[in-house]
mmCIF file of C-alpha atoms and ligand atoms in Angstrom:
data_model
loop_
_atom_site.group_PDB
_atom_site.id
_atom_site.type_symbol
_atom_site.label_atom_id
_atom_site.label_comp_id
_atom_site.label_asym_id
_atom_site.label_seq_id
_atom_site.Cartn_x
_atom_site.Cartn_y
_atom_site.Cartn_z
ATOM 1 C CA MET N 1 145.907 91.638 74.385
ATOM 2 C CA PRO N 2 145.543 87.822 74.449
ATOM 3 C CA GLU N 3 146.774 86.060 71.328
ATOM 4 C CA THR N 4 144.244 84.144 69.191
ATOM 5 C CA PRO N 5 145.005 80.457 69.842
ATOM 6 C CA GLN N 6 146.703 78.724 66.933
ATOM 7 C CA ARG N 7 148.267 75.332 66.217
ATOM 8 C CA ILE N 8 151.972 75.933 65.761
ATOM 9 C CA LEU N 9 154.842 73.623 64.804
ATOM 10 C CA VAL N 10 158.190 74.142 66.528
ATOM 11 C CA THR N 11 161.104 72.226 64.995
ATOM 12 C CA GLY N 12 163.913 71.082 67.315
ATOM 13 C CA ALA N 13 161.535 71.547 70.248
ATOM 14 C CA ALA N 14 163.890 70.052 72.845
ATOM 15 C CA GLY N 15 166.621 72.637 72.142
ATOM 16 C CA TYR N 16 167.640 75.393 74.557
ATOM 17 C CA LEU N 17 165.779 78.222 72.785
ATOM 18 C CA ALA N 18 162.962 76.126 71.330
ATOM 19 C CA SER N 19 161.959 74.759 74.751
ATOM 20 C CA TRP N 20 161.205 78.313 75.919
ATOM 21 C CA ILE N 21 159.314 79.009 72.678
ATOM 22 C CA VAL N 22 157.182 75.926 73.367
ATOM 23 C CA GLU N 23 156.603 77.014 76.973
ATOM 24 C CA ASP N 24 155.648 80.570 75.923
ATOM 25 C CA LEU N 25 153.238 79.288 73.260
ATOM 26 C CA LEU N 26 151.543 76.939 75.712
ATOM 27 C CA ARG N 27 151.293 79.625 78.409
ATOM 28 C CA ASN N 28 149.615 81.895 75.858
ATOM 29 C CA GLY N 29 146.949 79.368 74.909
ATOM 30 C CA HIS N 30 148.373 77.899 71.703
ATOM 31 C CA THR N 31 148.583 74.229 70.769
ATOM 32 C CA VAL N 32 152.086 73.078 69.890
ATOM 33 C CA HIS N 33 153.407 70.339 67.632
ATOM 34 C CA GLY N 34 157.037 69.865 68.584
ATOM 35 C CA THR N 35 159.560 67.826 66.617
ATOM 36 C CA VAL N 36 162.451 66.058 68.313
ATOM 37 C CA ARG N 37 165.070 63.782 66.826
ATOM 38 C CA HIS N 38 164.354 60.784 69.052
ATOM 39 C CA LEU N 39 161.146 60.338 71.035
ATOM 40 C CA LYS N 40 162.823 57.601 73.083
ATOM 41 C CA ASP N 41 165.666 59.849 74.243
ATOM 42 C CA HIS N 42 164.132 60.690 77.612
ATOM 43 C CA SER N 43 167.176 62.553 78.864
ATOM 44 C CA LYS N 44 166.732 65.093 76.063
ATOM 45 C CA ILE N 45 162.956 65.452 76.163
ATOM 46 C CA GLN N 46 161.959 64.969 79.826
ATOM 47 C CA HIS N 47 161.253 68.699 80.223
ATOM 48 C CA LEU N 48 158.888 68.560 77.232
ATOM 49 C CA THR N 49 157.094 65.565 78.706
ATOM 50 C CA ASP N 50 156.663 67.598 81.895
ATOM 51 C CA LEU N 51 155.216 70.526 79.895
ATOM 52 C CA ALA N 52 152.851 68.154 78.091
ATOM 53 C CA ALA N 53 151.557 66.983 81.478
ATOM 54 C CA ARG N 54 151.102 70.579 82.654
ATOM 55 C CA TYR N 55 149.145 71.520 79.479
ATOM 56 C CA PRO N 56 147.067 68.402 78.667
ATOM 57 C CA GLN N 57 146.297 67.812 74.945
ATOM 58 C CA ARG N 58 148.193 70.925 73.917
ATOM 59 C CA LEU N 59 151.709 69.636 73.305
ATOM 60 C CA LEU N 60 152.122 66.840 70.771
ATOM 61 C CA LEU N 61 155.582 65.479 70.039
ATOM 62 C CA PHE N 62 156.727 64.029 66.710
ATOM 63 C CA GLU N 63 159.977 62.503 65.509
ATOM 64 C CA ALA N 64 161.715 64.339 62.647
ATOM 65 C CA ASP N 65 165.244 64.706 61.333
ATOM 66 C CA LEU N 66 166.501 67.629 59.274
ATOM 67 C CA LEU N 67 168.448 65.261 57.050
ATOM 68 C CA SER N 68 165.506 63.049 56.227
ATOM 69 C CA GLU N 69 163.214 64.072 53.367
ATOM 70 C CA GLY N 70 159.502 64.222 54.203
ATOM 71 C CA SER N 71 160.316 64.006 57.898
ATOM 72 C CA PHE N 72 158.275 67.057 58.917
ATOM 73 C CA ASP N 73 155.066 66.388 56.952
ATOM 74 C CA GLN N 74 153.186 64.546 59.651
ATOM 75 C CA ALA N 75 154.066 67.031 62.385
ATOM 76 C CA MET N 76 152.939 69.949 60.214
ATOM 77 C CA GLN N 77 149.416 68.642 59.641
ATOM 78 C CA GLY N 78 146.754 71.126 60.792
ATOM 79 C CA CYS N 79 149.269 73.848 61.767
ATOM 80 C CA SER N 80 149.022 77.474 60.637
ATOM 81 C CA VAL N 81 152.573 78.512 61.552
ATOM 82 C CA VAL N 82 155.982 76.843 61.549
ATOM 83 C CA ILE N 83 158.740 78.098 63.833
ATOM 84 C CA HIS N 84 161.887 76.533 62.438
ATOM 85 C CA THR N 85 164.595 76.628 65.096
ATOM 86 C CA ALA N 86 166.303 73.258 64.543
ATOM 87 C CA SER N 87 169.820 73.752 63.256
ATOM 88 C CA PRO N 88 173.202 72.765 64.654
ATOM 89 C CA TYR N 89 174.718 75.518 66.772
ATOM 90 C CA PHE N 90 178.364 75.083 67.614
ATOM 91 C CA LEU N 91 181.120 77.619 67.353
ATOM 92 C CA ASP N 92 183.999 75.125 67.356
ATOM 93 C CA ARG N 93 184.792 73.898 63.894
ATOM 94 C CA PRO N 94 183.171 70.465 63.461
ATOM 95 C CA ARG N 95 185.126 67.554 62.022
ATOM 96 C CA ASP N 96 182.961 67.472 58.884
ATOM 97 C CA VAL N 97 181.582 70.963 58.192
ATOM 98 C CA GLU N 98 179.466 69.857 55.254
ATOM 99 C CA GLN N 99 177.854 66.882 56.975
ATOM 100 C CA GLN N 100 177.513 68.230 60.518
ATOM 101 C CA LEU N 101 176.702 71.886 59.823
ATOM 102 C CA ILE N 102 175.815 72.834 56.249
ATOM 103 C CA GLN N 103 173.552 69.934 55.372
ATOM 104 C CA PRO N 104 171.333 70.131 58.461
ATOM 105 C CA ALA N 105 171.195 73.956 58.261
ATOM 106 C CA LEU N 106 170.653 74.409 54.530
ATOM 107 C CA GLY N 107 169.254 71.006 53.530
ATOM 108 C CA GLY N 108 167.167 70.976 56.713
ATOM 109 C CA THR N 109 165.640 74.382 55.970
ATOM 110 C CA ARG N 110 164.859 73.258 52.424
ATOM 111 C CA ASN N 111 163.316 70.069 53.785
ATOM 112 C CA VAL N 112 161.086 71.949 56.221
ATOM 113 C CA LEU N 113 160.039 74.383 53.478
ATOM 114 C CA ALA N 114 159.263 71.512 51.099
ATOM 115 C CA ALA N 115 156.846 70.236 53.741
ATOM 116 C CA VAL N 116 155.392 73.766 54.054
ATOM 117 C CA LYS N 117 154.823 73.714 50.291
ATOM 118 C CA ARG N 118 152.785 70.511 50.687
ATOM 119 C CA THR N 119 150.796 71.766 53.709
ATOM 120 C CA GLU N 120 148.040 74.144 52.598
ATOM 121 C CA THR N 121 147.218 75.300 56.138
ATOM 122 C CA ILE N 122 150.586 77.021 56.717
ATOM 123 C CA LYS N 123 150.384 80.804 56.435
ATOM 124 C CA ARG N 124 153.617 81.855 58.109
ATOM 125 C CA VAL N 125 157.121 80.532 58.659
ATOM 126 C CA VAL N 126 159.330 82.009 61.376
ATOM 127 C CA LEU N 127 162.965 81.121 60.805
ATOM 128 C CA THR N 128 165.527 81.247 63.604
ATOM 129 C CA SER N 129 168.504 82.800 61.939
ATOM 130 C CA SER N 130 171.213 84.701 63.843
ATOM 131 C CA ILE N 131 173.166 87.929 63.952
ATOM 132 C CA ALA N 132 175.798 85.753 62.273
ATOM 133 C CA ALA N 133 173.758 86.102 59.062
ATOM 134 C CA LEU N 134 174.090 89.908 59.266
ATOM 135 C CA TYR N 135 177.852 90.343 59.663
ATOM 136 C CA ASN N 136 180.872 88.074 59.664
ATOM 137 C CA ASP N 137 183.552 89.740 61.763
ATOM 138 C CA ALA N 138 183.375 92.791 64.008
ATOM 139 C CA CYS N 139 185.944 94.547 61.798
ATOM 140 C CA ASP N 140 183.294 94.591 59.012
ATOM 141 C CA LEU N 141 181.632 97.338 61.093
ATOM 142 C CA SER N 142 184.675 99.513 61.638
ATOM 143 C CA GLY N 143 183.687 102.023 58.924
ATOM 144 C CA VAL N 144 180.008 101.953 59.866
ATOM 145 C CA ASP N 145 178.258 104.668 61.862
ATOM 146 C CA GLY N 146 178.258 103.616 65.544
ATOM 147 C CA GLN N 147 179.613 100.177 64.514
ATOM 148 C CA THR N 148 175.967 99.173 64.510
ATOM 149 C CA VAL N 149 174.471 96.164 62.757
ATOM 150 C CA GLN N 150 171.113 96.820 61.055
ATOM 151 C CA GLU N 151 168.382 94.501 59.821
ATOM 152 C CA GLY N 152 169.159 95.299 56.181
ATOM 153 C CA ASP N 153 172.728 94.009 56.526
ATOM 154 C CA VAL N 154 173.816 90.778 54.918
ATOM 155 C CA ASN N 155 176.934 88.917 55.991
ATOM 156 C CA PRO N 156 179.255 90.276 53.312
ATOM 157 C CA ASN N 157 182.076 87.775 53.164
ATOM 158 C CA THR N 158 180.876 84.547 54.672
ATOM 159 C CA ARG N 159 182.884 81.448 53.802
ATOM 160 C CA LYS N 160 182.758 77.801 54.734
ATOM 161 C CA THR N 161 186.412 77.910 55.801
ATOM 162 C CA HIS N 162 186.157 80.920 58.148
ATOM 163 C CA ASN N 163 183.365 80.821 60.747
ATOM 164 C CA PRO N 164 181.392 77.986 59.126
ATOM 165 C CA TYR N 165 178.496 78.448 61.573
ATOM 166 C CA ALA N 166 177.912 81.988 60.230
ATOM 167 C CA TYR N 167 178.083 80.539 56.732
ATOM 168 C CA SER N 168 175.475 77.893 57.590
ATOM 169 C CA LYS N 169 173.071 80.507 58.999
ATOM 170 C CA THR N 170 173.608 82.945 56.107
ATOM 171 C CA ILE N 171 172.965 80.483 53.302
ATOM 172 C CA ALA N 172 170.037 78.818 55.106
ATOM 173 C CA GLU N 173 168.311 82.183 55.494
ATOM 174 C CA GLN N 174 168.987 83.124 51.863
ATOM 175 C CA ALA N 175 167.482 79.819 50.722
ATOM 176 C CA ALA N 176 164.381 80.471 52.828
ATOM 177 C CA TRP N 177 163.819 83.921 51.285
ATOM 178 C CA GLU N 178 164.292 82.466 47.795
ATOM 179 C CA GLU N 179 161.692 79.785 48.529
ATOM 180 C CA CYS N 180 159.300 82.350 49.984
ATOM 181 C CA ARG N 181 159.513 84.542 46.881
ATOM 182 C CA GLN N 182 158.277 81.636 44.719
ATOM 183 C CA GLN N 183 154.781 81.712 46.202
ATOM 184 C CA GLN N 184 152.112 83.821 47.930
ATOM 185 C CA ARG N 185 150.408 81.557 50.492
ATOM 186 C CA TRP N 186 152.857 81.904 53.371
ATOM 187 C CA ASP N 187 155.092 84.723 54.482
ATOM 188 C CA LEU N 188 158.483 84.537 56.146
ATOM 189 C CA VAL N 189 159.785 86.307 59.234
ATOM 190 C CA SER N 190 163.431 85.839 60.025
ATOM 191 C CA MET N 191 164.745 86.184 63.590
ATOM 192 C CA HIS N 192 168.325 87.240 64.334
ATOM 193 C CA PRO N 193 169.207 86.649 67.994
ATOM 194 C CA GLY N 194 172.585 87.506 69.452
ATOM 195 C CA ALA N 195 174.308 85.276 72.014
ATOM 196 C CA ILE N 196 171.497 83.741 74.043
ATOM 197 C CA PHE N 197 171.873 83.185 77.776
ATOM 198 C CA GLY N 198 169.481 82.661 80.673
ATOM 199 C CA PRO N 199 168.047 79.674 82.538
ATOM 200 C CA SER N 200 167.491 76.475 80.627
ATOM 201 C CA LEU N 201 164.277 74.500 80.963
ATOM 202 C CA SER N 202 166.250 71.282 80.778
ATOM 203 C CA LYS N 203 169.352 69.929 82.466
ATOM 204 C CA ARG N 204 171.010 69.357 79.075
ATOM 205 C CA PRO N 205 174.602 70.571 79.136
ATOM 206 C CA ASP N 206 175.120 70.185 75.365
ATOM 207 C CA ALA N 207 173.696 73.516 74.099
ATOM 208 C CA THR N 208 176.492 75.891 73.117
ATOM 209 C CA SER N 209 175.011 78.748 75.207
ATOM 210 C CA VAL N 210 174.997 76.515 78.279
ATOM 211 C CA GLY N 211 178.539 75.341 77.522
ATOM 212 C CA MET N 212 179.776 78.931 77.216
ATOM 213 C CA MET N 213 178.274 79.876 80.564
ATOM 214 C CA MET N 214 179.761 76.767 82.179
ATOM 215 C CA GLN N 215 183.198 77.685 80.783
ATOM 216 C CA PHE N 216 182.912 81.111 82.396
ATOM 217 C CA LEU N 217 182.051 79.481 85.709
ATOM 218 C CA ASN N 218 184.543 76.632 85.722
ATOM 219 C CA GLY N 219 187.607 78.867 85.392
ATOM 220 C CA THR N 220 188.372 78.427 81.672
ATOM 221 C CA TYR N 221 188.856 82.206 81.328
ATOM 222 C CA ARG N 222 190.379 82.813 84.770
ATOM 223 C CA GLN N 223 193.603 84.130 83.189
ATOM 224 C CA GLY N 224 191.697 86.749 81.212
ATOM 225 C CA VAL N 225 189.432 87.205 78.213
ATOM 226 C CA PRO N 226 189.942 88.784 74.803
ATOM 227 C CA ARG N 227 188.473 92.258 74.263
ATOM 228 C CA LEU N 228 185.467 90.909 72.358
ATOM 229 C CA TRP N 229 181.920 92.301 72.234
ATOM 230 C CA LEU N 230 178.895 89.999 72.489
ATOM 231 C CA GLY N 231 175.328 91.012 71.620
ATOM 232 C CA LEU N 232 173.419 89.385 74.475
ATOM 233 C CA VAL N 233 169.771 88.362 74.788
ATOM 234 C CA ASP N 234 167.798 86.465 77.411
ATOM 235 C CA VAL N 235 166.474 83.120 76.196
ATOM 236 C CA ARG N 236 162.994 83.996 77.509
ATOM 237 C CA ASP N 237 162.983 87.295 75.590
ATOM 238 C CA ALA N 238 164.267 85.603 72.436
ATOM 239 C CA ALA N 239 161.425 83.086 72.787
ATOM 240 C CA ARG N 240 158.866 85.893 73.278
ATOM 241 C CA ALA N 241 160.157 87.610 70.130
ATOM 242 C CA HIS N 242 159.634 84.373 68.176
ATOM 243 C CA VAL N 243 156.098 83.941 69.503
ATOM 244 C CA ARG N 244 155.206 87.539 68.634
ATOM 245 C CA ALA N 245 156.701 87.069 65.171
ATOM 246 C CA ALA N 246 154.589 83.935 64.768
ATOM 247 C CA THR N 247 151.303 85.418 65.945
ATOM 248 C CA LEU N 248 151.306 89.139 65.015
ATOM 249 C CA ALA N 249 149.813 89.582 61.547
ATOM 250 C CA GLU N 250 151.928 92.712 60.930
ATOM 251 C CA ALA N 251 155.279 91.077 61.780
ATOM 252 C CA HIS N 252 157.492 91.051 58.703
ATOM 253 C CA HIS N 253 160.992 90.815 57.240
ATOM 254 C CA ARG N 254 163.928 90.415 59.687
ATOM 255 C CA TYR N 255 164.258 91.219 63.407
ATOM 256 C CA ILE N 256 167.460 91.732 65.362
ATOM 257 C CA VAL N 257 166.902 90.181 68.800
ATOM 258 C CA VAL N 258 169.596 91.564 71.091
ATOM 259 C CA ALA N 259 169.251 93.319 74.437
ATOM 260 C CA GLU N 260 172.688 94.883 74.707
ATOM 261 C CA SER N 261 176.223 94.565 73.427
ATOM 262 C CA LEU N 262 178.852 94.014 76.146
ATOM 263 C CA ARG N 263 182.518 93.085 76.361
ATOM 264 C CA LEU N 264 183.314 89.649 77.787
ATOM 265 C CA LEU N 265 184.913 91.296 80.825
ATOM 266 C CA GLU N 266 181.786 93.412 81.417
ATOM 267 C CA ILE N 267 179.720 90.223 81.233
ATOM 268 C CA ALA N 268 181.925 88.605 83.891
ATOM 269 C CA ARG N 269 181.541 91.659 86.125
ATOM 270 C CA LEU N 270 177.746 91.481 85.978
ATOM 271 C CA MET N 271 177.754 88.007 87.454
ATOM 272 C CA ARG N 272 176.969 88.192 91.171
ATOM 273 C CA VAL N 273 179.586 85.620 91.751
ATOM 274 C CA ARG N 274 179.864 85.927 95.515
ATOM 275 C CA GLU N 275 176.294 84.695 95.935
ATOM 276 C CA PHE N 276 177.242 81.555 94.015
ATOM 277 C CA GLY N 277 180.744 81.086 95.405
ATOM 278 C CA VAL N 278 182.509 81.166 92.046
ATOM 279 C CA GLU N 279 184.286 84.517 92.269
ATOM 280 C CA ASP N 280 187.786 83.056 91.897
ATOM 281 C CA LYS N 281 186.835 81.372 88.612
ATOM 282 C CA LEU N 282 186.000 84.509 86.636
ATOM 283 C CA PRO N 283 188.331 86.664 84.539
ATOM 284 C CA GLN N 284 189.552 89.906 86.093
ATOM 285 C CA ALA N 285 191.317 91.348 83.049
ATOM 286 C CA GLU N 286 191.492 91.515 79.268
ATOM 287 C CA VAL N 287 194.350 89.777 77.477
ATOM 288 C CA PRO N 288 196.226 92.094 75.045
ATOM 289 C CA LYS N 289 195.468 91.334 71.414
ATOM 290 C CA GLY N 290 199.091 90.432 70.570
ATOM 291 C CA LEU N 291 199.219 87.842 73.330
ATOM 292 C CA MET N 292 195.762 86.580 72.355
ATOM 293 C CA TRP N 293 197.020 86.160 68.784
ATOM 294 C CA LEU N 294 199.893 84.014 70.038
ATOM 295 C CA MET N 295 197.768 81.936 72.428
ATOM 296 C CA GLY N 296 194.604 81.738 70.286
ATOM 297 C CA PRO N 297 195.083 78.326 68.676
ATOM 298 C CA MET N 298 195.786 76.807 72.121
ATOM 299 C CA VAL N 299 192.374 77.950 73.397
ATOM 300 C CA GLY N 300 190.483 77.087 70.225
ATOM 301 C CA LEU N 301 190.434 80.560 68.615
ATOM 302 C CA GLN N 302 191.698 80.888 65.041
ATOM 303 C CA ARG N 303 194.238 83.667 64.464
ATOM 304 C CA ARG N 304 192.141 85.032 61.598
ATOM 305 C CA TYR N 305 189.170 85.306 63.965
ATOM 306 C CA ILE N 306 191.279 87.114 66.586
ATOM 307 C CA ALA N 307 192.722 89.504 64.014
ATOM 308 C CA ARG N 308 189.275 90.425 62.703
ATOM 309 C CA ASN N 309 187.283 90.554 65.949
ATOM 310 C CA VAL N 310 189.376 91.425 68.996
ATOM 311 C CA ASN N 311 189.315 95.170 69.839
ATOM 312 C CA PHE N 312 186.503 95.906 67.317
ATOM 313 C CA PRO N 313 183.276 97.085 69.007
ATOM 314 C CA VAL N 314 179.970 95.950 67.549
ATOM 315 C CA HIS N 315 176.465 97.136 68.425
ATOM 316 C CA PHE N 316 172.979 96.190 67.275
ATOM 317 C CA ASN N 317 169.893 98.180 66.351
ATOM 318 C CA ASN N 318 167.075 96.337 68.157
ATOM 319 C CA GLN N 319 164.423 99.062 67.713
ATOM 320 C CA ARG N 320 162.003 97.111 65.521
ATOM 321 C CA SER N 321 161.865 94.134 67.871
ATOM 322 C CA GLN N 322 160.801 96.524 70.631
ATOM 323 C CA THR N 323 158.335 98.714 68.761
ATOM 324 C CA GLU N 324 156.826 96.168 66.351
ATOM 325 C CA LEU N 325 157.029 92.948 68.350
ATOM 326 C CA GLY N 326 156.686 94.622 71.763
ATOM 327 C CA VAL N 327 159.670 92.803 73.255
ATOM 328 C CA HIS N 328 160.849 94.206 76.618
ATOM 329 C CA TYR N 329 164.430 93.087 77.070
ATOM 330 C CA ARG N 330 165.619 92.003 80.486
ATOM 331 C CA ALA N 331 168.803 93.581 81.795
ATOM 332 C CA PRO N 332 171.819 91.303 81.099
ATOM 333 C CA ALA N 333 172.599 91.063 84.851
ATOM 334 C CA GLU N 334 169.216 89.400 85.446
ATOM 335 C CA THR N 335 169.756 87.029 82.508
ATOM 336 C CA LEU N 336 173.226 85.981 83.629
ATOM 337 C CA ASN N 337 172.407 85.524 87.289
ATOM 338 C CA ASP N 338 169.207 83.588 86.564
ATOM 339 C CA HIS N 339 171.289 81.355 84.336
ATOM 340 C CA ILE N 340 173.895 80.722 87.027
ATOM 341 C CA ARG N 341 171.147 80.051 89.583
ATOM 342 C CA GLN N 342 169.628 77.403 87.277
ATOM 343 C CA LEU N 343 172.992 75.731 86.655
ATOM 344 C CA VAL N 344 173.728 75.612 90.382
ATOM 345 C CA GLY N 345 170.172 74.449 91.175
ATOM 346 C CA ASP N 346 170.367 71.661 88.616
ATOM 347 C CA GLY N 347 173.790 70.557 89.864
ATOM 348 C CA LEU N 348 175.550 71.382 86.588
ATOM 349 C CA ILE N 349 178.096 73.554 88.356
ATOM 350 C CA ARG N 350 179.249 73.344 91.938
ATOM 351 C CA ALA N 351 178.630 76.466 94.003
HETATM 352 P P1 LIG J 401 170.442 73.726 70.739
HETATM 353 O O1 LIG J 401 169.929 73.615 72.115
HETATM 354 O O2 LIG J 401 171.655 72.937 70.376
HETATM 355 O O3 LIG J 401 169.276 73.412 69.736
HETATM 356 C C1 LIG J 401 169.492 72.969 68.424
HETATM 357 C C2 LIG J 401 168.323 72.100 68.035
HETATM 358 O O4 LIG J 401 168.511 71.658 66.684
HETATM 359 C C3 LIG J 401 168.195 70.866 68.911
HETATM 360 O O5 LIG J 401 166.851 70.684 69.256
HETATM 361 C C4 LIG J 401 168.655 69.747 68.011
HETATM 362 O O6 LIG J 401 167.994 68.514 68.239
HETATM 363 C C5 LIG J 401 168.219 70.276 66.664
HETATM 364 N N1 LIG J 401 168.943 69.570 65.601
HETATM 365 C C6 LIG J 401 170.258 69.600 65.321
HETATM 366 N N2 LIG J 401 170.503 68.769 64.286
HETATM 367 C C7 LIG J 401 169.330 68.207 63.939
HETATM 368 C C8 LIG J 401 168.932 67.266 62.954
HETATM 369 N N3 LIG J 401 169.796 66.696 62.100
HETATM 370 N N4 LIG J 401 167.600 66.950 62.876
HETATM 371 C C9 LIG J 401 166.706 67.492 63.725
HETATM 372 N N5 LIG J 401 167.025 68.373 64.684
HETATM 373 C C10 LIG J 401 168.322 68.724 64.771
HETATM 374 O O7 LIG J 401 170.809 75.228 70.373
HETATM 375 P P2 LIG J 401 169.986 76.596 70.531
HETATM 376 O O8 LIG J 401 170.938 77.561 71.098
HETATM 377 O O9 LIG J 401 168.688 76.371 71.178
HETATM 378 O O10 LIG J 401 169.774 76.966 69.002
HETATM 379 C C11 LIG J 401 168.488 76.979 68.407
HETATM 380 C C12 LIG J 401 168.518 77.844 67.187
HETATM 381 O O11 LIG J 401 168.864 79.174 67.554
HETATM 382 C C13 LIG J 401 169.534 77.434 66.113
HETATM 383 O O12 LIG J 401 168.959 77.669 64.852
HETATM 384 C C14 LIG J 401 170.696 78.408 66.344
HETATM 385 O O13 LIG J 401 171.450 78.605 65.181
HETATM 386 C C15 LIG J 401 169.908 79.659 66.732
HETATM 387 N N6 LIG J 401 170.663 80.660 67.480
HETATM 388 C C16 LIG J 401 171.180 80.346 68.708
HETATM 389 C C17 LIG J 401 171.872 81.325 69.413
HETATM 390 C C18 LIG J 401 172.442 81.047 70.776
HETATM 391 O O14 LIG J 401 173.220 81.870 71.293
HETATM 392 N N7 LIG J 401 172.070 79.951 71.433
HETATM 393 C C19 LIG J 401 172.043 82.594 68.858
HETATM 394 C C20 LIG J 401 171.507 82.881 67.614
HETATM 395 C C21 LIG J 401 170.804 81.902 66.928
HETATM 396 P P3 LIG J 401 168.292 67.584 69.536
HETATM 397 O O15 LIG J 401 167.425 68.168 70.622
HETATM 398 O O16 LIG J 401 167.863 66.247 69.109
HETATM 399 O O17 LIG J 401 169.758 67.686 69.831
#
């Protein structure tokens, strides 16, 4: 059934996931207000300018920064829904965790919600959280039936010092629910995607998902990968889930957005590498945990992370996203190979 057209704000619109949310909204007849950090940064927003030309009058871009109070007020005017995706996503520990990660995630969410408070037309907020807000380390699931993460789970032992990204997502989501409980005008739906892959709408190489795929393809893991499980989802399906959460009146609470959980080696094997001429770059084996523990710090993995994640399976219950939001997940092989095709096509990796 066609969706009733609405005016929807997407924060961080030039990001990897948000760009597909914008595209999906436009394709389904909605009008989009997109915020970007710098309107003059053409290299970051060219793909949005192209979308604006394809959908005249239906994509309006505004400048806003998560760290700047009142920044989102103008962009929110006249909107009924806010999809808040903007938040730093990097897995490597930043130099200044507080300034680079916590403040934009937590302070930024509070800032956006303060603008929602001032904007009477907003009836729903969709927050892009993460599976990282549901569990911290795979070993947390070892006593759990099927090692399966559920939507009622809350990251039990998140800390700024260990996996600060998970900490940033956990406390930002908690703050959003607290804010939501203070009032009755708008409701909150929180989205929990796994590791997102799939073609990017832009040629930006700076998104962490794009960087991870490029590392796979440039030989970083040629010597082998740790036995780690990743909950994978296609960026186009994650975007669809957000749009359904924004536009379906019945959508509520939290949604796990994961197609399938696979080991890193299984992911490598799904890549049709011969077609792209990168077969010698991919891992062929798993590195034993003991060796991984020794080598970890040299390849940017903390020993505590290795101890608590390597060799521990983790799975995700994605039922509600399928039955309530109607998301049909693509097979991971399609996601991965479409992603490689885009990177080759855009000249970001050499075939
Ligand atoms: P991304 O491409 O790096 O997008 C992050 C966005 O946040 C960018 O648009 C960036 O703006 C914006 N941003 C960062 N700091 C900002 C600030 N101070 N003010 C305003 N905007 C700021 O990463 P992504 O993968 O699309 O991530 C989008 C969301 O999905 C994040 O909330 C992330 O935590 C969540 N998520 C991602 C994954 C994944 O695997 N990719 C999985 C689960 C959840 P610029 O465009 O100006 O850089």
